Amino acid sequence: MIFSSGPLRSGFLLFSLALVLPAIAQAQPAAASPHPGAGLIPADRLADWRPGVSVGVPGGIPTGRAKLIDVTQPPYRADATGTTDAQPAIMQALADAKDNEVVYLPAGTYRINAAITVNKSRVTIRGAGPDQTILMAYNAGRGGAIDVKFLTMRNGFWGDSPRLSITGSPTKGATVLQMDTAGLATYPNRGVGQICQIALKNDPALPVLATGGGDFLRKQTTRIVATTATTVTISPALLYDLPEALAPNLLPSDGQVEFVGIEDLTINGANSATRHSPLVMANSYACWVKNVSILNVPNWHFLLIDSLQCEIRHCYLAKRTKPMGPDGGGLMFSGCSSFLVEDNVLAEALPHIEVTNTCGSVFAYNFCDDLGVQGGLLGGSINTNHGAHNSFNLYEGNYAPKIQSDGYHGSGSHDTLFRNWIHGTSRHTDQFLVCVNLNRFTRAYSIVGNVFGRPGSVWEYDNRDGAFTYAQHLIYAFGTPNMGHGGHKGAVQPSQGKTWADWGKAAGAGGFQELDLDVKATTLRKGNYNFKDKAVPETETLGASSLPASLFRAEKPAWFGPLAWPAFGPDTKFAANKIPAQVRYEAMK
């Protein structure tokens, strides 16, 4: 499914400023003080992760959209028996829908022969529930059941938009950026309301790099909320410093859709020859997917591209129509920021969650079932870095087989793993069992208050600054150069002046084969219970610090019901606890 809008330039559908909420002219509220992680995790590793403010849909997912346009009624008369193509009727209903109206698909099966394209803001597509409203995708080619058309894209993802140089070296947390804004003159209201990307040149000291080369790899997607002749005000705020020496710039998008929701239905790709995902979200702001099942797909279940403050919750992604292999993930992120991905069930995908060039987001309380095994090995379930450069993402309260920052395409940094249970095991294999696998180019990770492993395996603490075999079962693996095995050729520690033999080259994923000792050296480990020690090891004690219940929620969410919150951590009865997504999944079995 694709969310898209026409570009702002001549010859295409204009983005309507009448749809811009008055609130966008306001700067983002100051971050809560103190941060719940203060005193536990260094401040330079933390981000503002408040739901409904800095992550997820601002103000939360709207609940007041009640006016329904029933696609089965005149003049639309969509076939709900699955016999004839319902796509034209649904597209006409979308064209007729006004702000905050719902295109409603009653219980039934809807045959979709061509992509449903959502290219307007403030509408919802809603079914009668995932068990009641089924979209069967029959379309061939690259499109999905609900597809994105990059109508705004001409010369790359961000079209021919002007790049505005940022001056004055703004620091993390800044919302007002100094720049000449003359390049925004062609935008209505001088760009106010547009999502934008902020990028800066690669920093070799962190490092920021891609194995295949390229510059300006570290990006944050945010939004312009005010402008003057010499400043742009953004929200959310900067996640990291922008030294002027690294030539930071701001690139506005050519357009976006806003506040679009997909709710209460199933997309089934069993009859589709599509190469890609049946659901795609691109160039979107404050959109959401809630209580949606995506089943029987050959590649990714759900693609998310160049979007800001969107939300995915209470969804079920499962079942594949081809064996495990490349391009087969559940949730695939690229160029996104400030997302909230919460309370989802993900099964039969590799990986369940794949993160590329994404920052400032929260992935919380998701249940990831055992992976289908590729090559007889346990793959990465939550892949926090498959492409440069991810940073300041929070992974909290998830239950999964494995977390990995694979370093395959490049670097990542400043992510936090908090109160997850990563069990490191599989029903299908006992090979390559690693709970946390941080490969080369990974920096400044904070791993705090988690549970690692489970009974039944003989665990080792880590790879001891060396290689490891498939037969070893590790709580941690640090710095190895390849995502699929534990070998290496020599070692490097860039902070000590020792670097890769092919440093500075576009050596490809097969280059940079030394063990990266700075991965372990920059990783913070505190208060993690593991099943080797059957306790928190002495080297990870919290000292005078204590664990907050959450790093982004102020109180127990209502949808946890009677279940214990927090569910996981050394200070909980984690062996008896479950998260809501796990309870739902086990009820399906």
Coordinates of C-alpha atoms in Angstrom, one line a residue:
M1 CA 0.0 0.0 0.0
I2 CA 1.5 3.3 -0.9
F3 CA 0.9 6.7 0.5
S4 CA 1.9 9.4 -1.9
S5 CA 1.1 13.0 -2.9
G6 CA 1.7 14.9 -6.0
P7 CA 4.6 17.3 -6.1
L8 CA 4.4 21.0 -5.3
R9 CA 5.6 22.1 -8.7
S10 CA 3.6 22.8 -11.9
G11 CA 1.8 20.0 -13.8
F12 CA 1.0 18.0 -10.7
L13 CA -1.5 17.9 -7.9
L14 CA -0.6 20.8 -5.5
F15 CA -0.2 20.1 -1.8
S16 CA -2.9 22.0 -0.1
L17 CA -1.9 24.3 2.7
A18 CA -5.4 24.3 3.9
L19 CA -4.7 20.8 5.2
V20 CA -1.8 22.0 7.4
L21 CA -2.7 21.9 11.0
P22 CA -2.3 25.2 12.9
A23 CA -0.1 23.4 15.4
I24 CA 2.8 23.0 12.9
A25 CA 3.8 26.6 13.4
Q26 CA 4.7 25.7 17.0
A27 CA 8.1 24.4 18.0
Q28 CA 8.3 21.0 19.6
P29 CA 7.8 21.1 23.3
A30 CA 10.9 20.9 25.4
A31 CA 11.9 17.3 26.3
A32 CA 10.8 16.0 29.6
S33 CA 13.3 16.6 32.4
P34 CA 15.0 14.6 33.7
H35 CA 15.1 11.9 31.1
P36 CA 14.1 8.5 32.6
G37 CA 17.5 7.2 31.5
A38 CA 19.5 10.0 33.2
G39 CA 22.2 8.7 35.5
L40 CA 21.9 5.3 33.9
I41 CA 22.9 6.0 30.3
P42 CA 25.2 8.9 29.2
A43 CA 23.1 11.9 28.0
D44 CA 24.8 11.9 24.7
R45 CA 23.3 8.5 23.9
L46 CA 19.7 9.3 24.8
A47 CA 17.0 10.9 22.7
D48 CA 13.6 12.3 23.3
W49 CA 11.3 9.3 22.7
R50 CA 8.0 10.6 24.0
P51 CA 5.0 8.9 22.3
G52 CA 2.6 11.3 20.7
V53 CA 5.1 14.1 20.9
S54 CA 8.4 13.2 19.4
V55 CA 7.7 9.6 18.2
G56 CA 4.6 8.2 16.6
V57 CA 1.5 10.2 15.4
P58 CA 1.5 13.6 17.1
G59 CA -1.3 13.6 19.7
G60 CA -1.8 9.9 19.1
I61 CA -3.8 8.0 16.5
P62 CA -7.1 9.9 15.9
T63 CA -10.1 8.1 17.3
G64 CA -12.9 10.4 16.2
R65 CA -13.2 9.5 12.5
A66 CA -16.7 8.1 12.4
K67 CA -18.3 9.1 9.1
L68 CA -18.1 6.1 6.8
I69 CA -18.2 5.8 3.0
D70 CA -19.3 2.2 2.5
V71 CA -17.6 0.9 -0.7
T72 CA -20.2 -1.8 -1.2
Q73 CA -23.1 0.7 -1.5
P74 CA -24.1 2.9 -4.5
P75 CA -22.5 4.6 -6.3
Y76 CA -19.4 2.4 -5.7
R77 CA -20.8 -1.2 -5.4
A78 CA -17.5 -2.9 -4.7
D79 CA -17.7 -6.7 -4.9
A80 CA -17.2 -8.1 -1.5
T81 CA -17.3 -11.7 -2.7
G82 CA -13.8 -11.8 -4.2
T83 CA -15.1 -12.5 -7.7
T84 CA -14.5 -9.2 -9.5
D85 CA -11.9 -6.4 -9.1
A86 CA -12.9 -4.1 -6.3
Q87 CA -10.0 -1.7 -6.8
P88 CA -11.8 0.8 -9.0
A89 CA -14.6 1.2 -6.6
I90 CA -12.3 1.7 -3.6
M91 CA -10.2 4.3 -5.6
Q92 CA -13.4 6.2 -6.4
A93 CA -14.4 6.2 -2.8
L94 CA -11.0 7.5 -1.8
A95 CA -11.3 10.3 -4.4
D96 CA -14.7 11.3 -2.9
A97 CA -13.6 11.1 0.7
K98 CA -13.3 14.5 2.5
D99 CA -11.1 15.3 5.5
N100 CA -11.3 12.9 8.4
E101 CA -13.7 10.6 6.6
V102 CA -13.4 6.8 6.5
V103 CA -13.5 4.6 3.4
Y104 CA -15.2 1.6 4.9
L105 CA -14.8 -2.0 3.6
P106 CA -17.4 -4.1 5.3
A107 CA -16.9 -7.8 6.0
G108 CA -16.0 -9.7 2.9
T109 CA -13.3 -10.6 0.4
Y110 CA -12.1 -7.9 -2.0
R111 CA -10.2 -8.9 -5.1
I112 CA -7.5 -6.3 -5.8
N113 CA -6.1 -6.5 -9.4
A114 CA -4.2 -3.2 -9.3
A115 CA -2.7 -1.0 -6.6
I116 CA -4.9 1.1 -4.4
T117 CA -3.0 4.4 -4.2
V118 CA -3.6 6.8 -1.4
N119 CA -2.5 10.2 -2.6
K120 CA -4.5 12.5 -0.4
S121 CA -4.3 13.4 3.3
R122 CA -6.6 12.9 6.3
V123 CA -8.5 9.8 5.1
T124 CA -8.7 6.4 6.7
I125 CA -9.2 3.0 5.0
R126 CA -10.9 0.8 7.6
G127 CA -12.2 -2.8 7.5
A128 CA -14.5 -4.6 9.8
G129 CA -11.5 -6.4 11.4
P130 CA -8.6 -8.6 10.2
D131 CA -10.8 -11.7 10.3
Q132 CA -13.7 -10.1 8.5
T133 CA -12.3 -7.8 5.7
I134 CA -9.8 -9.6 3.4
L135 CA -8.0 -7.9 0.5
M136 CA -6.7 -10.6 -1.9
A137 CA -4.0 -9.2 -4.1
Y138 CA -4.0 -10.6 -7.6
N139 CA -1.9 -8.0 -9.3
A140 CA 1.3 -8.9 -11.0
G141 CA 4.5 -6.9 -11.4
R142 CA 6.1 -4.8 -8.6
G143 CA 3.0 -3.3 -7.1
G144 CA 1.1 -4.4 -4.0
A145 CA -2.5 -4.4 -2.8
I146 CA -2.1 -0.9 -1.6
D147 CA 0.8 0.7 -3.3
V148 CA 2.9 3.9 -3.3
K149 CA 3.5 5.9 -6.5
F150 CA 6.5 8.2 -6.2
L151 CA 4.6 11.0 -7.9
T152 CA 6.9 13.5 -6.2
M153 CA 10.1 11.8 -7.2
R154 CA 12.0 12.8 -10.3
N155 CA 15.8 13.0 -9.5
G156 CA 16.1 10.6 -6.7
F157 CA 14.0 10.2 -3.5
W158 CA 13.7 13.9 -2.9
G159 CA 13.3 15.2 -6.5
D160 CA 14.9 18.5 -7.5
S161 CA 14.3 20.2 -4.1
P162 CA 17.0 22.7 -3.1
R163 CA 19.7 21.8 -0.6
L164 CA 20.0 24.5 2.0
S165 CA 23.4 24.8 3.8
I166 CA 23.1 24.9 7.6
T167 CA 25.5 27.2 9.4
G168 CA 26.5 27.8 13.0
S169 CA 27.1 24.2 14.1
P170 CA 23.8 23.6 15.8
T171 CA 23.9 21.0 18.6
K172 CA 21.7 18.0 19.6
G173 CA 18.3 19.2 20.8
A174 CA 18.3 22.3 18.6
T175 CA 15.1 23.3 16.8
V176 CA 16.2 26.5 15.2
L177 CA 18.7 26.2 12.3
Q178 CA 20.6 29.1 10.7
M179 CA 20.5 29.1 6.9
D180 CA 19.6 31.2 3.9
T181 CA 16.0 30.2 3.1
A182 CA 15.7 31.8 -0.3
G183 CA 15.5 28.3 -1.8
L184 CA 12.2 27.8 -0.1
A185 CA 10.6 30.7 -1.9
T186 CA 8.8 28.5 -4.4
Y187 CA 7.1 26.5 -1.7
P188 CA 3.7 27.6 -0.3
N189 CA 4.3 29.4 3.0
R190 CA 8.0 29.1 2.5
G191 CA 8.0 25.4 3.2
V192 CA 6.2 25.4 6.5
G193 CA 4.6 22.0 6.9
Q194 CA 7.0 20.1 4.6
I195 CA 8.9 17.1 5.9
C196 CA 12.6 17.4 5.2
Q197 CA 15.9 15.5 5.5
I198 CA 18.9 16.8 7.3
A199 CA 22.2 15.3 6.2
L200 CA 25.9 15.8 6.9
K201 CA 29.2 14.6 5.4
N202 CA 30.5 11.3 6.7
D203 CA 32.4 11.6 10.0
P204 CA 35.4 9.2 9.8
A205 CA 36.0 9.5 13.6
L206 CA 32.7 8.0 14.6
P207 CA 32.9 6.3 11.9
V208 CA 30.1 7.0 9.4
L209 CA 30.8 4.9 6.3
A210 CA 29.3 2.6 3.7
T211 CA 31.2 -0.4 2.4
G212 CA 30.2 0.5 -1.1
G213 CA 31.1 4.2 -0.7
G214 CA 29.0 7.3 -0.7
D215 CA 28.8 10.5 1.4
F216 CA 26.1 12.3 3.4
L217 CA 25.0 8.9 4.8
R218 CA 23.8 10.1 8.2
K219 CA 20.3 11.6 7.9
Q220 CA 17.4 12.7 10.0
T221 CA 13.9 13.2 8.7
T222 CA 12.1 16.0 10.4
R223 CA 9.6 18.7 9.6
I224 CA 9.7 22.5 8.9
V225 CA 7.3 24.2 11.3
A226 CA 8.4 27.9 10.9
T227 CA 10.8 29.9 8.7
T228 CA 12.3 33.4 8.5
A229 CA 14.7 34.8 5.9
T230 CA 17.6 33.3 7.9
T231 CA 16.2 30.4 9.9
V232 CA 14.2 27.2 9.7
T233 CA 12.5 25.8 12.8
I234 CA 12.1 22.1 12.8
S235 CA 10.2 19.5 14.8
P236 CA 11.3 16.9 16.1
A237 CA 14.6 18.4 17.3
L238 CA 18.1 17.5 16.2
L239 CA 19.2 14.1 17.4
Y240 CA 22.9 14.8 17.1
D241 CA 25.3 17.7 16.5
L242 CA 25.8 19.2 13.1
P243 CA 29.3 20.5 12.9
E244 CA 29.7 23.1 10.2
A245 CA 32.9 21.4 9.1
L246 CA 30.8 18.5 7.9
A247 CA 28.7 20.7 5.6
P248 CA 25.2 19.9 7.0
N249 CA 22.3 20.7 4.8
L250 CA 18.5 20.5 4.8
L251 CA 16.6 19.0 1.9
P252 CA 12.8 19.6 1.8
S253 CA 10.5 17.1 0.2
D254 CA 8.4 17.8 -2.8
G255 CA 5.3 16.8 -0.9
Q256 CA 3.8 14.3 1.4
V257 CA 0.5 12.8 2.7
E258 CA -0.5 13.4 6.3
F259 CA -2.7 11.7 8.9
V260 CA -3.7 8.7 6.7
G261 CA -4.7 5.5 8.5
I262 CA -5.1 1.9 7.5
E263 CA -7.1 -0.1 10.0
D264 CA -8.8 -3.4 10.8
L265 CA -8.2 -5.5 7.7
T266 CA -6.1 -8.3 6.2
I267 CA -4.0 -8.1 3.1
N268 CA -3.3 -11.5 1.7
G269 CA -0.7 -11.9 -1.1
A270 CA -1.1 -15.7 -1.7
N271 CA -2.4 -15.1 -5.3
S272 CA -0.1 -12.2 -6.1
A273 CA 3.0 -12.3 -8.3
T274 CA 4.2 -9.0 -6.8
R275 CA 7.9 -8.7 -6.3
H276 CA 7.6 -6.3 -3.4
S277 CA 5.5 -5.6 -0.4
P278 CA 1.7 -5.5 -0.4
L279 CA 1.9 -2.5 1.9
V280 CA 4.2 0.5 1.4
M281 CA 4.4 3.9 3.2
A282 CA 6.5 6.5 1.6
N283 CA 6.8 10.3 2.0
S284 CA 4.3 10.2 4.8
Y285 CA 3.9 12.2 7.9
A286 CA 1.8 11.2 11.0
C287 CA 0.2 8.2 9.2
W288 CA -0.6 4.9 10.9
V289 CA -1.3 1.2 10.4
K290 CA -3.3 -0.4 13.2
N291 CA -4.8 -3.9 13.6
V292 CA -3.8 -5.0 10.2
S293 CA -2.6 -8.5 9.2
I294 CA -0.3 -9.0 6.2
L295 CA 0.0 -12.6 5.1
N296 CA 1.5 -14.8 2.4
V297 CA 4.1 -12.6 0.8
P298 CA 7.2 -13.5 -1.3
N299 CA 9.4 -10.6 -0.1
W300 CA 8.8 -7.9 2.5
H301 CA 5.6 -7.7 4.3
F302 CA 5.7 -3.9 4.8
L303 CA 8.0 -1.2 3.4
L304 CA 8.5 2.2 5.0
I305 CA 10.4 4.8 3.2
D306 CA 11.4 8.5 3.9
S307 CA 8.6 9.1 6.4
L308 CA 8.2 10.9 9.7
Q309 CA 6.4 10.2 13.0
C310 CA 4.3 7.4 11.7
E311 CA 2.9 4.5 13.8
I312 CA 2.5 0.8 13.4
R313 CA 0.7 -1.0 16.2
H314 CA -1.2 -4.2 17.0
C315 CA -0.5 -5.7 13.6
Y316 CA 0.2 -9.3 12.6
L317 CA 2.8 -10.0 9.9
A318 CA 3.3 -13.7 9.0
K319 CA 3.7 -16.4 6.4
R320 CA 5.8 -16.5 3.3
T321 CA 5.2 -17.9 -0.1
K322 CA 8.9 -18.7 -0.8
P323 CA 11.8 -20.0 1.3
M324 CA 13.7 -17.7 3.6
G325 CA 16.3 -15.6 1.8
P326 CA 17.3 -12.1 0.9
D327 CA 14.7 -9.4 0.7
G328 CA 12.3 -11.3 2.9
G329 CA 11.9 -9.1 6.0
G330 CA 8.7 -8.3 7.9
L331 CA 9.1 -4.6 8.5
M332 CA 11.7 -2.9 6.3
F333 CA 12.6 0.7 7.2
S334 CA 14.6 3.1 5.0
G335 CA 15.1 6.8 5.6
C336 CA 12.5 7.1 8.4
S337 CA 12.6 9.0 11.7
S338 CA 10.7 9.2 14.9
F339 CA 8.5 6.2 14.3
L340 CA 6.6 4.2 17.0
V341 CA 6.4 0.5 16.2
E342 CA 4.6 -1.1 19.1
D343 CA 2.7 -4.2 20.1
N344 CA 3.0 -6.2 16.9
V345 CA 3.4 -9.9 16.1
L346 CA 6.0 -10.8 13.5
A347 CA 6.6 -14.4 12.4
E348 CA 8.1 -16.3 9.5
A349 CA 10.3 -13.5 8.2
L350 CA 14.1 -13.0 7.9
P351 CA 14.6 -10.6 9.6
H352 CA 11.4 -9.7 11.4
I353 CA 12.5 -6.0 11.6
E354 CA 15.2 -4.5 9.3
V355 CA 16.4 -1.0 9.9
T356 CA 18.3 1.1 7.3
N357 CA 19.2 4.8 7.5
T358 CA 16.6 5.4 10.2
C359 CA 16.9 7.3 13.5
G360 CA 15.1 8.5 16.6
S361 CA 12.5 5.7 16.5
V362 CA 11.0 3.4 19.1
F363 CA 10.5 -0.4 18.6
A364 CA 8.7 -1.6 21.6
Y365 CA 6.8 -4.6 23.0
N366 CA 6.8 -6.6 19.7
F367 CA 6.7 -10.4 19.7
C368 CA 9.0 -12.0 17.2
D369 CA 8.4 -15.7 16.7
D370 CA 11.1 -18.2 15.8
L371 CA 12.7 -17.5 12.5
G372 CA 12.5 -19.8 9.6
V373 CA 16.2 -20.8 9.2
Q374 CA 18.3 -19.9 6.2
G375 CA 21.3 -22.3 5.6
G376 CA 20.7 -24.1 8.9
L377 CA 21.7 -21.0 11.0
L378 CA 19.8 -18.7 13.4
G379 CA 19.5 -15.4 11.5
G380 CA 19.0 -11.9 12.9
S381 CA 15.5 -11.3 14.1
I382 CA 15.7 -7.6 14.9
N383 CA 18.4 -6.1 12.6
T384 CA 19.2 -2.7 13.9
N385 CA 21.6 -1.8 11.1
H386 CA 21.6 -3.2 7.6
G387 CA 22.6 0.1 6.0
A388 CA 24.3 3.2 7.0
H389 CA 23.7 5.1 9.2
N390 CA 21.1 4.3 11.9
S391 CA 21.2 6.0 15.3
F392 CA 19.3 6.9 18.4
N393 CA 16.7 4.2 18.0
L394 CA 15.2 2.6 21.2
Y395 CA 14.4 -1.1 21.3
E396 CA 12.4 -1.8 24.5
G397 CA 10.4 -4.7 25.9
N398 CA 10.6 -6.9 22.8
Y399 CA 10.7 -10.7 22.8
A400 CA 12.9 -12.1 20.0
P401 CA 15.4 -14.7 19.1
K402 CA 18.3 -12.3 18.2
I403 CA 19.3 -8.7 17.9
Q404 CA 22.0 -7.9 15.3
S405 CA 23.7 -4.8 14.0
D406 CA 25.1 -6.5 10.9
G407 CA 27.5 -3.8 9.5
Y408 CA 27.0 -5.4 6.0
H409 CA 26.5 -2.1 4.2
G410 CA 28.0 0.3 6.7
S411 CA 27.9 1.9 10.1
G412 CA 25.4 2.5 12.9
S413 CA 25.6 4.1 16.4
H414 CA 23.9 5.3 19.6
D415 CA 21.1 2.8 19.7
T416 CA 19.7 1.5 23.1
L417 CA 18.5 -2.0 24.0
F418 CA 16.4 -1.8 27.2
R419 CA 14.3 -4.4 29.0
N420 CA 14.1 -6.9 26.1
W421 CA 14.1 -10.6 26.4
I422 CA 16.4 -11.9 23.6
H423 CA 16.5 -15.7 24.0
G424 CA 19.1 -16.6 21.3
T425 CA 17.5 -19.9 20.4
S426 CA 15.5 -21.6 17.7
R427 CA 13.2 -24.6 17.2
H428 CA 14.9 -25.4 14.0
T429 CA 18.6 -25.2 14.7
D430 CA 21.3 -25.0 17.4
Q431 CA 23.8 -23.3 15.0
F432 CA 24.9 -19.6 15.3
L433 CA 23.0 -19.0 18.5
V434 CA 23.9 -15.5 19.6
C435 CA 21.6 -13.2 21.6
V436 CA 23.3 -9.9 20.7
N437 CA 25.5 -9.8 17.6
L438 CA 27.1 -6.4 17.0
N439 CA 29.2 -6.5 13.9
R440 CA 31.8 -4.1 12.6
F441 CA 31.3 -0.3 12.5
T442 CA 28.8 -0.4 15.4
R443 CA 29.5 2.3 18.0
A444 CA 28.1 3.6 21.3
Y445 CA 25.4 1.0 21.9
S446 CA 23.8 1.0 25.3
I447 CA 22.5 -2.4 26.5
V448 CA 20.7 -2.1 29.8
G449 CA 18.3 -4.1 31.9
N450 CA 17.7 -7.0 29.4
V451 CA 17.3 -10.7 29.7
F452 CA 19.6 -12.8 27.4
G453 CA 19.3 -16.5 26.7
R454 CA 17.1 -19.2 28.2
P455 CA 17.6 -22.7 29.7
G456 CA 18.6 -25.6 27.6
S457 CA 21.8 -24.2 25.9
V458 CA 25.4 -24.0 27.2
W459 CA 26.1 -20.3 27.0
E460 CA 29.4 -18.4 26.7
Y461 CA 29.6 -14.8 27.7
D462 CA 31.1 -13.3 24.5
N463 CA 33.6 -14.0 21.7
R464 CA 36.6 -12.9 23.8
D465 CA 37.9 -10.5 21.1
G466 CA 38.3 -13.3 18.6
A467 CA 36.5 -15.6 16.2
F468 CA 33.8 -18.0 17.1
T469 CA 32.2 -21.0 15.5
Y470 CA 28.6 -21.9 14.6
A471 CA 28.5 -24.4 17.4
Q472 CA 29.2 -21.9 20.2
H473 CA 26.3 -20.3 21.9
L474 CA 27.1 -16.7 22.9
I475 CA 25.3 -14.0 24.9
Y476 CA 27.3 -11.3 23.0
A477 CA 29.4 -11.3 19.9
F478 CA 31.3 -8.1 19.1
G479 CA 33.1 -6.7 16.1
T480 CA 33.2 -9.6 13.6
P481 CA 33.2 -8.4 10.0
N482 CA 30.5 -10.7 8.5
M483 CA 26.9 -10.9 9.4
G484 CA 26.7 -14.7 8.9
H485 CA 29.8 -16.1 10.6
G486 CA 32.3 -15.4 13.3
G487 CA 35.6 -15.3 11.3
H488 CA 38.0 -12.4 10.7
K489 CA 41.4 -11.6 9.4
G490 CA 43.5 -9.6 11.9
A491 CA 42.1 -6.9 14.1
V492 CA 41.7 -3.1 14.1
Q493 CA 41.0 -0.5 16.8
P494 CA 40.5 2.8 15.0
S495 CA 40.4 4.8 18.3
Q496 CA 44.0 3.7 18.9
G497 CA 45.1 4.5 15.4
K498 CA 44.8 1.0 13.9
T499 CA 42.4 0.8 11.1
W500 CA 41.3 -1.4 8.2
A501 CA 43.7 -2.3 5.4
D502 CA 41.2 -1.0 2.8
W503 CA 40.1 2.0 4.8
G504 CA 38.9 4.9 2.6
K505 CA 38.0 2.5 -0.2
A506 CA 34.6 1.3 -1.5
A507 CA 35.7 -2.2 -0.8
G508 CA 32.2 -3.7 -0.8
A509 CA 30.6 -5.9 1.8
G510 CA 33.4 -8.4 1.4
G511 CA 36.0 -5.9 2.4
F512 CA 36.9 -4.6 5.8
Q513 CA 37.6 -8.1 7.1
E514 CA 39.4 -7.3 10.4
L515 CA 37.9 -7.7 13.8
D516 CA 36.6 -4.3 15.0
L517 CA 37.7 -3.9 18.6
D518 CA 36.0 -0.6 19.1
V519 CA 32.6 -2.2 18.9
K520 CA 33.0 -3.8 22.3
A521 CA 35.0 -0.9 23.7
T522 CA 32.2 1.6 23.1
T523 CA 29.3 -0.7 24.1
L524 CA 27.7 0.1 27.5
R525 CA 26.4 -3.0 29.4
K526 CA 24.5 -2.6 32.6
G527 CA 22.1 -4.7 34.6
N528 CA 21.6 -7.5 32.0
Y529 CA 20.5 -10.9 33.3
N530 CA 22.0 -13.8 31.3
F531 CA 21.5 -17.5 31.4
K532 CA 25.2 -18.3 31.5
D533 CA 25.7 -16.6 34.9
K534 CA 22.0 -17.1 35.8
A535 CA 22.3 -13.6 37.2
V536 CA 23.6 -10.1 36.3
P537 CA 27.3 -10.6 36.0
E538 CA 29.6 -8.6 38.3
T539 CA 30.9 -6.6 35.3
E540 CA 27.4 -5.3 34.5
T541 CA 26.1 -4.4 38.0
L542 CA 24.0 -1.2 38.2
G543 CA 25.8 0.2 41.2
A544 CA 23.8 3.0 42.7
S545 CA 21.6 3.3 39.6
S546 CA 18.1 1.7 39.3
L547 CA 16.1 0.7 36.3
P548 CA 13.1 2.8 35.3
A549 CA 10.1 0.9 34.1
S550 CA 10.5 2.5 30.6
L551 CA 12.7 4.9 28.7
F552 CA 9.8 6.4 26.8
R553 CA 6.5 5.7 28.6
A554 CA 5.6 7.5 31.9
E555 CA 3.2 4.8 33.0
K556 CA 1.9 1.3 32.1
P557 CA -0.1 1.4 28.9
A558 CA -3.8 0.4 29.2
W559 CA -3.5 -2.2 26.5
F560 CA -1.2 -4.3 28.8
G561 CA -4.3 -5.1 30.9
P562 CA -3.5 -7.3 33.8
L563 CA -0.1 -8.4 32.5
A564 CA 3.0 -7.3 34.5
W565 CA 4.7 -4.2 33.3
P566 CA 7.6 -4.0 32.8
A567 CA 7.6 -7.6 31.7
F568 CA 11.3 -8.2 31.3
G569 CA 14.4 -7.3 33.3
P570 CA 16.5 -8.5 36.2
D571 CA 14.1 -6.9 38.6
T572 CA 11.0 -8.7 37.3
K573 CA 9.7 -12.3 37.4
F574 CA 10.4 -12.4 33.7
A575 CA 10.2 -16.2 33.4
A576 CA 6.5 -16.0 34.2
N577 CA 5.8 -12.7 32.3
K578 CA 4.5 -12.2 28.8
I579 CA 3.8 -9.1 26.6
P580 CA 0.4 -8.7 25.0
A581 CA 1.6 -9.5 21.5
Q582 CA 2.9 -12.8 22.8
V583 CA -0.4 -13.7 24.4
R584 CA -2.2 -13.0 21.2
Y585 CA 0.2 -15.1 19.1
E586 CA 0.0 -18.0 21.5
A587 CA -3.8 -17.9 21.3
M588 CA -3.5 -18.4 17.5
K589 CA -1.4 -21.6 17.7

